[in-house]
Amino acid sequence: MIGRRFVVVAALSAGLSPLPALAESGTYVPYSGIIHGTEGADPVELSIVNGTGVSLDCEAALAHWYSDELGHIAPSEELTLTLWHDPETGVLNLMNTTNDRMPVEALWCSTNAARVRLDLPIAAGKMEATLRFYCRAGGDGELSCEAAGG
């Protein structure tokens, strides 16, 4: 019986001993790939105009299953904010409160009856300094947000 316990304890202990070596060997460390600050990124002014007769709520779908509320837009009002474009990768980023880049996967605006995705021009290289979207209501409660000249 003592021999069996010893074997179980030894086997469990052997599985734990390489853990410090794994951390030092370059394996994934949570939050280690986050880019801080805007150095090397270009500001892109985003503007969303509410041309509907109802309020809009807009949000961003961010990498790694996060989302962020961009704002509430009353009828005939406009929401403006700054995204940061990485010209090497084409990624558009929101900055969080600790100055981390949060990659934007999609922007959405919605009413109580409809939701629409705003088409972002995600591409490497130089990008327009302004993205402007105009949202309007269609028949049967439909919603569209089209890019306008920037």
mmCIF file of C-alpha atoms in Angstrom, residues 3-148:
data_model
loop_
_atom_site.group_PDB
_atom_site.id
_atom_site.type_symbol
_atom_site.label_atom_id
_atom_site.label_comp_id
_atom_site.label_asym_id
_atom_site.label_seq_id
_atom_site.Cartn_x
_atom_site.Cartn_y
_atom_site.Cartn_z
ATOM 1 C CA GLY A 3 4.561 1.622 -2.416
ATOM 2 C CA ARG A 4 1.412 2.444 -4.417
ATOM 3 C CA ARG A 5 0.957 5.834 -2.700
ATOM 4 C CA PHE A 6 4.591 6.633 -3.333
ATOM 5 C CA VAL A 7 4.171 5.877 -7.056
ATOM 6 C CA VAL A 8 1.068 8.123 -7.304
ATOM 7 C CA VAL A 9 2.751 11.019 -5.449
ATOM 8 C CA ALA A 10 5.926 10.630 -7.506
ATOM 9 C CA ALA A 11 3.940 10.624 -10.758
ATOM 10 C CA LEU A 12 2.005 13.745 -9.790
ATOM 11 C CA SER A 13 5.158 15.514 -8.637
ATOM 12 C CA ALA A 14 6.948 14.696 -11.879
ATOM 13 C CA GLY A 15 4.165 16.388 -13.847
ATOM 14 C CA LEU A 16 4.585 19.615 -11.861
ATOM 15 C CA SER A 17 8.350 20.009 -11.994
ATOM 16 C CA PRO A 18 8.642 21.178 -15.643
ATOM 17 C CA LEU A 19 6.151 24.049 -15.212
ATOM 18 C CA PRO A 20 8.702 26.760 -14.337
ATOM 19 C CA ALA A 21 10.839 25.650 -17.294
ATOM 20 C CA LEU A 22 7.847 25.951 -19.621
ATOM 21 C CA ALA A 23 7.209 29.539 -18.573
ATOM 22 C CA GLU A 24 10.849 30.424 -19.289
ATOM 23 C CA SER A 25 10.936 28.556 -22.616
ATOM 24 C CA GLY A 26 8.877 31.101 -24.571
ATOM 25 C CA THR A 27 5.438 29.530 -24.281
ATOM 26 C CA TYR A 28 2.333 31.715 -24.250
ATOM 27 C CA VAL A 29 2.088 34.129 -21.346
ATOM 28 C CA PRO A 30 -1.343 35.811 -21.051
ATOM 29 C CA TYR A 31 -1.416 39.497 -22.049
ATOM 30 C CA SER A 32 2.183 39.387 -23.297
ATOM 31 C CA GLY A 33 1.339 40.366 -26.897
ATOM 32 C CA ILE A 34 -0.612 43.530 -26.126
ATOM 33 C CA ILE A 35 0.732 46.620 -27.833
ATOM 34 C CA HIS A 36 0.686 49.748 -25.673
ATOM 35 C CA GLY A 37 0.401 53.253 -27.067
ATOM 36 C CA THR A 38 -0.122 54.693 -30.503
ATOM 37 C CA GLU A 39 3.475 54.904 -31.736
ATOM 38 C CA GLY A 40 3.614 53.757 -35.359
ATOM 39 C CA ALA A 41 -0.172 53.971 -35.753
ATOM 40 C CA ASP A 42 -2.103 56.675 -37.612
ATOM 41 C CA PRO A 43 -5.218 58.346 -36.161
ATOM 42 C CA VAL A 44 -8.444 57.786 -38.085
ATOM 43 C CA GLU A 45 -11.382 59.966 -37.103
ATOM 44 C CA LEU A 46 -14.590 57.915 -37.152
ATOM 45 C CA SER A 47 -17.920 59.691 -37.480
ATOM 46 C CA ILE A 48 -21.367 58.062 -37.411
ATOM 47 C CA VAL A 49 -24.355 60.274 -38.252
ATOM 48 C CA ASN A 50 -27.843 59.203 -37.184
ATOM 49 C CA GLY A 51 -30.174 60.084 -40.054
ATOM 50 C CA THR A 52 -33.017 57.987 -38.643
ATOM 51 C CA GLY A 53 -35.921 59.172 -36.559
ATOM 52 C CA VAL A 54 -34.939 56.928 -33.629
ATOM 53 C CA SER A 55 -31.933 56.525 -31.358
ATOM 54 C CA LEU A 56 -28.969 54.368 -32.370
ATOM 55 C CA ASP A 57 -26.680 52.381 -30.121
ATOM 56 C CA CYS A 58 -23.245 51.610 -31.573
ATOM 57 C CA GLU A 59 -20.631 49.150 -30.379
ATOM 58 C CA ALA A 60 -17.360 47.571 -31.451
ATOM 59 C CA ALA A 61 -16.636 43.861 -31.611
ATOM 60 C CA LEU A 62 -13.025 43.547 -30.481
ATOM 61 C CA ALA A 63 -10.529 40.719 -30.785
ATOM 62 C CA HIS A 64 -10.693 37.882 -28.282
ATOM 63 C CA TRP A 65 -14.475 38.023 -27.745
ATOM 64 C CA TYR A 66 -14.576 41.465 -26.193
ATOM 65 C CA SER A 67 -16.933 44.255 -27.113
ATOM 66 C CA ASP A 68 -17.066 47.924 -26.265
ATOM 67 C CA GLU A 69 -19.979 50.322 -26.284
ATOM 68 C CA LEU A 70 -19.126 53.241 -28.562
ATOM 69 C CA GLY A 71 -22.110 55.369 -27.714
ATOM 70 C CA HIS A 72 -25.759 56.294 -27.983
ATOM 71 C CA ILE A 73 -26.692 58.586 -30.883
ATOM 72 C CA ALA A 74 -29.928 60.595 -30.765
ATOM 73 C CA PRO A 75 -31.781 61.314 -34.030
ATOM 74 C CA SER A 76 -29.938 63.866 -36.217
ATOM 75 C CA GLU A 77 -26.867 63.681 -33.934
ATOM 76 C CA GLU A 78 -23.347 62.425 -34.596
ATOM 77 C CA LEU A 79 -20.888 60.207 -32.725
ATOM 78 C CA THR A 80 -17.181 60.839 -33.264
ATOM 79 C CA LEU A 81 -14.171 58.961 -31.939
ATOM 80 C CA THR A 82 -10.617 58.100 -32.915
ATOM 81 C CA LEU A 83 -9.441 54.719 -34.131
ATOM 82 C CA TRP A 84 -5.753 53.968 -34.642
ATOM 83 C CA HIS A 85 -4.640 52.321 -37.892
ATOM 84 C CA ASP A 86 -1.515 50.159 -38.010
ATOM 85 C CA PRO A 87 -0.247 50.625 -41.580
ATOM 86 C CA GLU A 88 1.876 47.444 -41.411
ATOM 87 C CA THR A 89 -0.975 45.086 -40.514
ATOM 88 C CA GLY A 90 -4.048 47.085 -41.559
ATOM 89 C CA VAL A 91 -5.610 46.617 -38.118
ATOM 90 C CA LEU A 92 -7.840 49.374 -36.721
ATOM 91 C CA ASN A 93 -7.597 49.726 -32.943
ATOM 92 C CA LEU A 94 -9.530 51.348 -30.134
ATOM 93 C CA MET A 95 -7.437 52.426 -27.185
ATOM 94 C CA ASN A 96 -8.616 51.321 -23.751
ATOM 95 C CA THR A 97 -8.207 53.246 -20.487
ATOM 96 C CA THR A 98 -4.722 51.816 -19.917
ATOM 97 C CA ASN A 99 -3.563 52.797 -23.430
ATOM 98 C CA ASP A 100 -3.669 49.217 -24.812
ATOM 99 C CA ARG A 101 -4.522 48.701 -28.472
ATOM 100 C CA MET A 102 -7.775 46.794 -28.803
ATOM 101 C CA PRO A 103 -8.104 45.408 -32.375
ATOM 102 C CA VAL A 104 -11.507 46.173 -33.925
ATOM 103 C CA GLU A 105 -13.127 43.268 -35.751
ATOM 104 C CA ALA A 106 -16.430 44.988 -36.530
ATOM 105 C CA LEU A 107 -18.597 48.002 -35.750
ATOM 106 C CA TRP A 108 -22.350 47.651 -35.257
ATOM 107 C CA CYS A 109 -25.188 50.120 -34.841
ATOM 108 C CA SER A 110 -28.719 49.169 -33.870
ATOM 109 C CA THR A 111 -32.200 50.404 -33.136
ATOM 110 C CA ASN A 112 -34.836 48.493 -31.182
ATOM 111 C CA ALA A 113 -35.887 46.863 -34.475
ATOM 112 C CA ALA A 114 -32.705 46.371 -36.531
ATOM 113 C CA ARG A 115 -28.946 45.995 -36.406
ATOM 114 C CA VAL A 116 -26.369 46.737 -39.107
ATOM 115 C CA ARG A 117 -22.635 46.171 -39.491
ATOM 116 C CA LEU A 118 -20.529 49.095 -40.707
ATOM 117 C CA ASP A 119 -18.042 48.092 -43.411
ATOM 118 C CA LEU A 120 -14.539 49.038 -42.312
ATOM 119 C CA PRO A 121 -11.758 49.347 -44.907
ATOM 120 C CA ILE A 122 -9.198 47.160 -43.157
ATOM 121 C CA ALA A 123 -6.048 47.122 -45.278
ATOM 122 C CA ALA A 124 -2.315 47.612 -44.869
ATOM 123 C CA GLY A 125 -0.691 50.804 -46.140
ATOM 124 C CA LYS A 126 -1.949 54.375 -46.012
ATOM 125 C CA MET A 127 -5.585 54.888 -44.975
ATOM 126 C CA GLU A 128 -8.018 57.783 -45.158
ATOM 127 C CA ALA A 129 -7.735 60.035 -42.106
ATOM 128 C CA THR A 130 -11.536 60.181 -41.755
ATOM 129 C CA LEU A 131 -14.219 57.484 -41.911
ATOM 130 C CA ARG A 132 -17.748 58.843 -42.043
ATOM 131 C CA PHE A 133 -20.899 56.750 -41.969
ATOM 132 C CA TYR A 134 -24.449 57.939 -42.503
ATOM 133 C CA CYS A 135 -27.180 55.737 -40.998
ATOM 134 C CA ARG A 136 -30.758 55.853 -42.271
ATOM 135 C CA ALA A 137 -33.944 53.910 -41.792
ATOM 136 C CA GLY A 138 -35.572 52.035 -44.630
ATOM 137 C CA GLY A 139 -38.964 50.484 -45.069
ATOM 138 C CA ASP A 140 -40.125 47.817 -42.626
ATOM 139 C CA GLY A 141 -37.746 49.028 -39.899
ATOM 140 C CA GLU A 142 -34.593 48.280 -41.907
ATOM 141 C CA LEU A 143 -31.383 50.098 -41.033
ATOM 142 C CA SER A 144 -28.417 50.905 -43.250
ATOM 143 C CA CYS A 145 -25.158 52.701 -42.511
ATOM 144 C CA GLU A 146 -23.245 53.634 -45.632
ATOM 145 C CA ALA A 147 -19.766 55.096 -45.894
ATOM 146 C CA ALA A 148 -19.782 58.724 -46.954
#
